[in-house]
PDB file of C-alpha atoms in Angstrom:
ATOM      1  CA  MET A 113      17.647  17.511 -11.459  1.00  0.00           C
ATOM      2  CA  LEU A 114      18.151  15.978 -14.905  1.00  0.00           C
ATOM      3  CA  THR A 115      15.297  14.372 -16.756  1.00  0.00           C
ATOM      4  CA  ALA A 116      15.315  10.885 -18.215  1.00  0.00           C
ATOM      5  CA  THR A 117      15.537  12.374 -21.702  1.00  0.00           C
ATOM      6  CA  VAL A 118      18.698  14.286 -20.829  1.00  0.00           C
ATOM      7  CA  TYR A 119      20.267  11.132 -19.354  1.00  0.00           C
ATOM      8  CA  PHE A 120      19.260   9.100 -22.400  1.00  0.00           C
ATOM      9  CA  ASN A 121      20.742  11.657 -24.792  1.00  0.00           C
ATOM     10  CA  ALA A 122      23.980  11.836 -22.810  1.00  0.00           C
ATOM     11  CA  ILE A 123      24.339   8.042 -22.853  1.00  0.00           C
ATOM     12  CA  THR A 124      23.472   7.549 -26.506  1.00  0.00           C
ATOM     13  CA  LYS A 125      25.555  10.481 -27.760  1.00  0.00           C
ATOM     14  CA  ASP A 126      28.669   8.302 -27.563  1.00  0.00           C
ATOM     15  CA  TYR A 127      27.392   4.883 -26.547  1.00  0.00           C
ATOM     16  CA  SER A 128      30.696   3.045 -26.979  1.00  0.00           C
ATOM     17  CA  LYS A 129      32.460   5.578 -24.735  1.00  0.00           C
ATOM     18  CA  THR A 130      29.699   5.218 -22.144  1.00  0.00           C
ATOM     19  CA  LEU A 131      30.095   1.416 -22.177  1.00  0.00           C
ATOM     20  CA  ALA A 132      33.871   1.763 -21.857  1.00  0.00           C
ATOM     21  CA  THR A 133      33.397   4.040 -18.849  1.00  0.00           C
ATOM     22  CA  ILE A 134      31.072   1.520 -17.201  1.00  0.00           C
ATOM     23  CA  ALA A 135      33.469  -1.358 -17.981  1.00  0.00           C
ATOM     24  CA  ALA A 136      36.288   0.578 -16.316  1.00  0.00           C
ATOM     25  CA  GLU A 137      34.383   1.112 -13.065  1.00  0.00           C
ATOM     26  CA  PRO A 138      36.223  -0.786 -10.305  1.00  0.00           C
ATOM     27  CA  ALA A 139      33.357  -3.119  -9.367  1.00  0.00           C
ATOM     28  CA  VAL A 140      32.527  -4.005 -12.976  1.00  0.00           C
ATOM     29  CA  ALA A 141      36.194  -4.436 -13.916  1.00  0.00           C
ATOM     30  CA  ARG A 142      36.837  -6.653 -10.881  1.00  0.00           C
ATOM     31  CA  GLU A 143      33.848  -8.895 -11.579  1.00  0.00           C
ATOM     32  CA  THR A 144      34.734  -9.120 -15.275  1.00  0.00           C
ATOM     33  CA  LYS A 145      38.323 -10.036 -14.487  1.00  0.00           C
ATOM     34  CA  TYR A 146      37.118 -12.845 -12.199  1.00  0.00           C
ATOM     35  CA  PHE A 147      34.684 -14.071 -14.850  1.00  0.00           C
ATOM     36  CA  GLU A 148      37.328 -14.133 -17.579  1.00  0.00           C
ATOM     37  CA  ALA A 149      39.856 -15.893 -15.349  1.00  0.00           C
ATOM     38  CA  ASN A 150      37.466 -18.596 -14.139  1.00  0.00           C
ATOM     39  CA  ILE A 151      34.749 -19.278 -16.714  1.00  0.00           C
ATOM     40  CA  GLY A 152      37.014 -21.652 -18.648  1.00  0.00           C
ATOM     41  CA  LYS A 153      37.110 -23.955 -15.611  1.00  0.00           C
ATOM     42  CA  VAL A 154      33.347 -24.506 -15.781  1.00  0.00           C
ATOM     43  CA  LYS A 155      32.515 -27.771 -17.551  1.00  0.00           C
ATOM     44  CA  THR A 156      28.833 -28.272 -16.637  1.00  0.00           C
ATOM     45  CA  ALA A 157      25.780 -26.244 -15.757  1.00  0.00           C
ATOM     46  CA  ASP A 158      26.146 -27.532 -12.210  1.00  0.00           C
ATOM     47  CA  ASP A 159      29.714 -26.142 -12.025  1.00  0.00           C
ATOM     48  CA  LEU A 160      28.364 -22.738 -13.013  1.00  0.00           C
ATOM     49  CA  ILE A 161      25.576 -22.842 -10.438  1.00  0.00           C
ATOM     50  CA  LYS A 162      27.984 -23.877  -7.653  1.00  0.00           C
ATOM     51  CA  ASN A 163      30.345 -20.940  -8.275  1.00  0.00           C
ATOM     52  CA  SER A 164      28.278 -18.111  -6.849  1.00  0.00           C
ATOM     53  CA  LYS A 165      30.429 -15.303  -8.300  1.00  0.00           C
ATOM     54  CA  LEU A 166      30.276 -16.709 -11.820  1.00  0.00           C
ATOM     55  CA  TYR A 167      26.598 -17.563 -11.474  1.00  0.00           C
ATOM     56  CA  THR A 168      25.769 -14.038 -10.304  1.00  0.00           C
ATOM     57  CA  TYR A 169      27.766 -12.546 -13.170  1.00  0.00           C
ATOM     58  CA  VAL A 170      26.090 -14.704 -15.824  1.00  0.00           C
ATOM     59  CA  VAL A 171      22.578 -14.238 -14.465  1.00  0.00           C
ATOM     60  CA  LYS A 172      23.045 -10.470 -14.307  1.00  0.00           C
ATOM     61  CA  ALA A 173      24.562 -10.433 -17.811  1.00  0.00           C
ATOM     62  CA  PHE A 174      21.392 -11.921 -19.246  1.00  0.00           C
ATOM     63  CA  GLY A 175      19.072  -9.627 -17.298  1.00  0.00           C
ATOM     64  CA  LEU A 176      17.876 -12.365 -14.966  1.00  0.00           C
ATOM     65  CA  SER A 177      18.952 -10.831 -11.645  1.00  0.00           C
ATOM     66  CA  ASP A 178      15.384 -11.112 -10.432  1.00  0.00           C
ATOM     67  CA  MET A 179      15.723 -14.913 -10.827  1.00  0.00           C
ATOM     68  CA  MET A 180      18.978 -15.160  -8.851  1.00  0.00           C
ATOM     69  CA  ASN A 181      17.481 -17.599  -6.347  1.00  0.00           C
ATOM     70  CA  ALA A 182      15.805 -19.789  -8.980  1.00  0.00           C
ATOM     71  CA  LYS A 183      18.880 -21.964  -9.388  1.00  0.00           C
ATOM     72  CA  ALA A 184      16.909 -25.113 -10.223  1.00  0.00           C
ATOM     73  CA  LEU A 185      15.130 -23.306 -13.055  1.00  0.00           C
ATOM     74  CA  ILE A 186      18.378 -21.849 -14.408  1.00  0.00           C
ATOM     75  CA  ARG A 187      20.026 -25.293 -14.201  1.00  0.00           C
ATOM     76  CA  LYS A 188      17.194 -26.856 -16.240  1.00  0.00           C
ATOM     77  CA  VAL A 189      17.418 -24.057 -18.808  1.00  0.00           C
ATOM     78  CA  LEU A 190      21.169 -24.548 -19.164  1.00  0.00           C
ATOM     79  CA  GLU A 191      21.039 -28.336 -19.293  1.00  0.00           C
ATOM     80  CA  GLY A 192      18.086 -28.552 -21.674  1.00  0.00           C
ATOM     81  CA  GLY A 193      19.621 -26.696 -24.572  1.00  0.00           C
ATOM     82  CA  ILE A 194      17.685 -25.039 -27.350  1.00  0.00           C
ATOM     83  CA  SER A 195      17.505 -27.629 -30.126  1.00  0.00           C
ATOM     84  CA  ASP A 196      14.879 -29.899 -28.542  1.00  0.00           C
ATOM     85  CA  PRO A 197      11.422 -28.354 -29.021  1.00  0.00           C
ATOM     86  CA  LYS A 198      10.348 -29.943 -25.722  1.00  0.00           C
ATOM     87  CA  SER A 199      13.209 -28.451 -23.688  1.00  0.00           C
ATOM     88  CA  LEU A 200      12.211 -26.093 -20.896  1.00  0.00           C
ATOM     89  CA  VAL A 201      13.618 -22.994 -22.545  1.00  0.00           C
ATOM     90  CA  ASN A 202      11.404 -23.531 -25.586  1.00  0.00           C
ATOM     91  CA  THR A 203       8.310 -23.573 -23.392  1.00  0.00           C
ATOM     92  CA  LEU A 204       9.138 -20.279 -21.649  1.00  0.00           C
ATOM     93  CA  ASN A 205       7.882 -17.006 -23.097  1.00  0.00           C
ATOM     94  CA  ASP A 206      10.773 -14.916 -21.778  1.00  0.00           C
ATOM     95  CA  PRO A 207      13.487 -14.439 -24.457  1.00  0.00           C
ATOM     96  CA  ARG A 208      16.159 -13.837 -21.795  1.00  0.00           C
ATOM     97  CA  TYR A 209      16.158 -17.551 -20.971  1.00  0.00           C
ATOM     98  CA  LYS A 210      16.583 -18.495 -24.611  1.00  0.00           C
ATOM     99  CA  ALA A 211      19.504 -16.071 -24.957  1.00  0.00           C
ATOM    100  CA  LEU A 212      21.122 -17.613 -21.874  1.00  0.00           C
ATOM    101  CA  ALA A 213      20.587 -21.172 -23.124  1.00  0.00           C
ATOM    102  CA  ALA A 214      21.835 -20.307 -26.615  1.00  0.00           C
ATOM    103  CA  THR A 215      25.036 -18.800 -25.244  1.00  0.00           C
ATOM    104  CA  PHE A 216      25.632 -21.441 -22.565  1.00  0.00           C
ATOM    105  CA  ASN A 217      24.496 -24.443 -24.594  1.00  0.00           C
ATOM    106  CA  PHE A 218      25.771 -27.263 -22.395  1.00  0.00           C
ATOM    107  CA  ALA A 219      23.362 -29.699 -24.094  1.00  0.00           C
ATOM    108  CA  SER A 220      25.127 -29.520 -27.454  1.00  0.00           C
ATOM    109  CA  ASP A 221      28.607 -28.186 -26.610  1.00  0.00           C
ATOM    110  CA  GLY A 222      29.219 -30.174 -23.422  1.00  0.00           C
ATOM    111  CA  VAL A 223      32.479 -29.535 -21.580  1.00  0.00           C
ATOM    112  CA  ASN A 224      33.687 -27.194 -24.346  1.00  0.00           C
ATOM    113  CA  THR A 225      30.826 -24.748 -23.801  1.00  0.00           C
ATOM    114  CA  THR A 226      32.736 -22.174 -21.772  1.00  0.00           C
ATOM    115  CA  SER A 227      35.965 -22.296 -23.782  1.00  0.00           C
ATOM    116  CA  SER A 228      34.384 -20.243 -26.562  1.00  0.00           C
ATOM    117  CA  ALA A 229      35.721 -16.717 -26.992  1.00  0.00           C
ATOM    118  CA  ALA A 230      32.327 -15.713 -28.389  1.00  0.00           C
ATOM    119  CA  LEU A 231      30.616 -16.875 -25.179  1.00  0.00           C
ATOM    120  CA  GLN A 232      32.999 -14.821 -23.076  1.00  0.00           C
ATOM    121  CA  GLN A 233      32.690 -11.726 -25.256  1.00  0.00           C
ATOM    122  CA  THR A 234      28.898 -11.937 -25.396  1.00  0.00           C
ATOM    123  CA  THR A 235      28.589 -12.401 -21.646  1.00  0.00           C
ATOM    124  CA  VAL A 236      30.979  -9.548 -20.809  1.00  0.00           C
ATOM    125  CA  SER A 237      29.238  -7.200 -23.255  1.00  0.00           C
ATOM    126  CA  ASN A 238      25.862  -8.114 -21.794  1.00  0.00           C
ATOM    127  CA  TYR A 239      27.161  -7.622 -18.243  1.00  0.00           C
ATOM    128  CA  VAL A 240      28.504  -4.149 -19.000  1.00  0.00           C
ATOM    129  CA  GLU A 241      25.264  -3.171 -20.697  1.00  0.00           C
ATOM    130  CA  GLN A 242      23.181  -4.483 -17.780  1.00  0.00           C
ATOM    131  CA  SER A 243      25.420  -2.549 -15.379  1.00  0.00           C
ATOM    132  CA  LEU A 244      24.786   0.595 -17.396  1.00  0.00           C
ATOM    133  CA  GLU A 245      21.053  -0.001 -17.320  1.00  0.00           C
ATOM    134  CA  ALA A 246      21.133  -0.613 -13.570  1.00  0.00           C
ATOM    135  CA  ASN A 247      22.956   2.680 -13.035  1.00  0.00           C
TER     136      ASN A 247
END
Protein backbone atom coordinates (compact mmCIF):
# COMPACT_ATOMS: atom_id res chain seq x y z
CA MET A 1 0.00 0.00 0.00
CA LEU A 2 1.34 3.42 -0.98
CA THR A 3 1.53 6.23 1.52
CA ALA A 4 0.08 9.69 1.05
CA THR A 5 3.59 11.07 0.61
CA VAL A 6 4.31 8.69 -2.27
CA TYR A 7 1.02 9.66 -3.95
CA PHE A 8 1.73 13.35 -3.44
CA ASN A 9 5.22 13.04 -4.92
CA ALA A 10 3.92 11.10 -7.92
CA ILE A 11 1.25 13.73 -8.61
CA THR A 12 3.49 16.76 -8.16
CA LYS A 13 6.43 15.31 -10.10
CA ASP A 14 4.72 16.28 -13.35
CA TYR A 15 1.59 18.13 -12.28
CA SER A 16 0.56 19.28 -15.76
CA LYS A 17 0.76 15.69 -17.06
CA THR A 18 -1.30 14.49 -14.10
CA LEU A 19 -3.98 17.12 -14.83
CA ALA A 20 -3.99 16.15 -18.51
CA THR A 21 -4.49 12.51 -17.53
CA ILE A 22 -7.42 13.43 -15.28
CA ALA A 23 -8.93 15.67 -17.99
CA ALA A 24 -8.76 12.77 -20.45
CA GLU A 25 -10.65 10.37 -18.18
CA PRO A 26 -13.96 9.51 -19.90
CA ALA A 27 -16.25 10.87 -17.17
CA VAL A 28 -14.33 14.13 -16.78
CA ALA A 29 -14.00 14.60 -20.55
CA ARG A 30 -17.72 13.94 -21.08
CA GLU A 31 -18.79 16.39 -18.38
CA THR A 32 -16.36 19.03 -19.65
CA LYS A 33 -17.59 18.64 -23.21
CA TYR A 34 -21.19 19.16 -22.03
CA PHE A 35 -20.17 22.20 -19.99
CA GLU A 36 -18.31 23.81 -22.89
CA ALA A 37 -21.15 23.13 -25.33
CA ASN A 38 -23.90 24.49 -23.07
CA ILE A 39 -22.55 27.14 -20.70
CA GLY A 40 -22.89 29.86 -23.35
CA LYS A 41 -26.66 29.32 -23.34
CA VAL A 42 -26.90 30.33 -19.68
CA LYS A 43 -27.96 33.97 -19.32
CA THR A 44 -28.93 34.17 -15.62
CA ALA A 45 -28.08 32.54 -12.33
CA ASP A 46 -31.50 30.90 -12.44
CA ASP A 47 -30.68 29.32 -15.84
CA LEU A 48 -27.55 27.81 -14.30
CA ILE A 49 -29.42 26.45 -11.29
CA LYS A 50 -32.13 24.90 -13.49
CA ASN A 51 -29.63 22.96 -15.63
CA SER A 52 -28.61 20.26 -13.19
CA LYS A 53 -25.62 19.03 -15.22
CA LEU A 54 -24.13 22.50 -15.55
CA TYR A 55 -24.95 23.35 -11.94
CA THR A 56 -23.27 20.17 -10.70
CA TYR A 57 -20.21 20.87 -12.83
CA VAL A 58 -19.85 24.47 -11.63
CA VAL A 59 -20.45 23.66 -7.97
CA LYS A 60 -17.89 20.85 -8.09
CA ALA A 61 -15.41 23.08 -9.94
CA PHE A 62 -15.42 25.55 -7.07
CA GLY A 63 -15.15 22.89 -4.38
CA LEU A 64 -18.72 23.33 -3.20
CA SER A 65 -19.99 19.78 -3.79
CA ASP A 66 -21.01 19.60 -0.16
CA MET A 67 -23.43 22.49 -0.87
CA MET A 68 -25.03 20.84 -3.92
CA ASN A 69 -28.51 20.99 -2.40
CA ALA A 70 -28.19 24.59 -1.19
CA LYS A 71 -29.47 25.99 -4.47
CA ALA A 72 -31.10 29.04 -2.88
CA LEU A 73 -27.81 30.00 -1.24
CA ILE A 74 -25.85 29.50 -4.47
CA ARG A 75 -28.45 31.54 -6.38
CA LYS A 76 -28.10 34.45 -3.92
CA VAL A 77 -24.31 34.26 -4.15
CA LEU A 78 -24.44 34.36 -7.95
CA GLU A 79 -27.03 37.11 -8.17
CA GLY A 80 -25.48 39.33 -5.50
CA GLY A 81 -22.13 39.86 -7.15
CA ILE A 82 -18.98 40.91 -5.37
CA SER A 83 -18.86 44.70 -5.69
CA ASP A 84 -21.57 45.52 -3.13
CA PRO A 85 -20.10 45.24 0.38
CA LYS A 86 -23.54 44.18 1.64
CA SER A 87 -23.95 41.32 -0.86
CA LEU A 88 -24.23 37.85 0.62
CA VAL A 89 -20.88 36.65 -0.67
CA ASN A 90 -19.10 39.46 1.17
CA THR A 91 -20.65 38.36 4.45
CA LEU A 92 -19.55 34.72 4.10
CA ASN A 93 -16.20 33.61 5.48
CA ASP A 94 -15.67 30.84 2.93
CA PRO A 95 -13.47 32.03 0.01
CA ARG A 96 -14.94 29.38 -2.31
CA TYR A 97 -18.15 31.40 -2.55
CA LYS A 98 -16.26 34.56 -3.43
CA ALA A 99 -14.33 32.72 -6.14
CA LEU A 100 -17.61 31.42 -7.57
CA ALA A 101 -19.25 34.85 -7.48
CA ALA A 102 -16.18 36.53 -8.99
CA THR A 103 -16.11 34.09 -11.89
CA PHE A 104 -19.88 33.98 -12.45
CA ASN A 105 -20.57 37.65 -11.79
CA PHE A 106 -24.13 37.91 -13.07
CA ALA A 107 -24.64 41.13 -11.07
CA SER A 108 -22.16 43.13 -13.15
CA ASP A 109 -21.84 41.14 -16.39
CA GLY A 110 -25.50 40.21 -16.85
CA VAL A 111 -26.37 38.03 -19.84
CA ASN A 112 -22.77 38.18 -21.11
CA THR A 113 -21.40 36.47 -18.01
CA THR A 114 -21.02 32.99 -19.47
CA SER A 115 -19.72 34.05 -22.88
CA SER A 116 -16.29 34.78 -21.42
CA ALA A 117 -13.49 32.44 -22.48
CA ALA A 118 -11.77 33.17 -19.16
CA LEU A 119 -14.84 31.95 -17.25
CA GLN A 120 -14.89 28.72 -19.22
CA GLN A 121 -11.15 28.13 -18.86
CA THR A 122 -11.17 28.88 -15.13
CA THR A 123 -14.14 26.62 -14.49
CA VAL A 124 -12.72 23.71 -16.53
CA SER A 125 -9.32 24.02 -14.84
CA ASN A 126 -10.97 24.08 -11.43
CA TYR A 127 -13.13 21.07 -12.31
CA VAL A 128 -10.15 19.00 -13.42
CA GLU A 129 -8.23 19.94 -10.29
CA GLN A 130 -11.20 19.08 -8.05
CA SER A 131 -11.54 15.75 -9.86
CA LEU A 132 -7.88 15.05 -9.16
CA GLU A 133 -8.32 15.91 -5.50
CA ALA A 134 -11.40 13.69 -5.25
CA ASN A 135 -9.46 10.77 -6.72
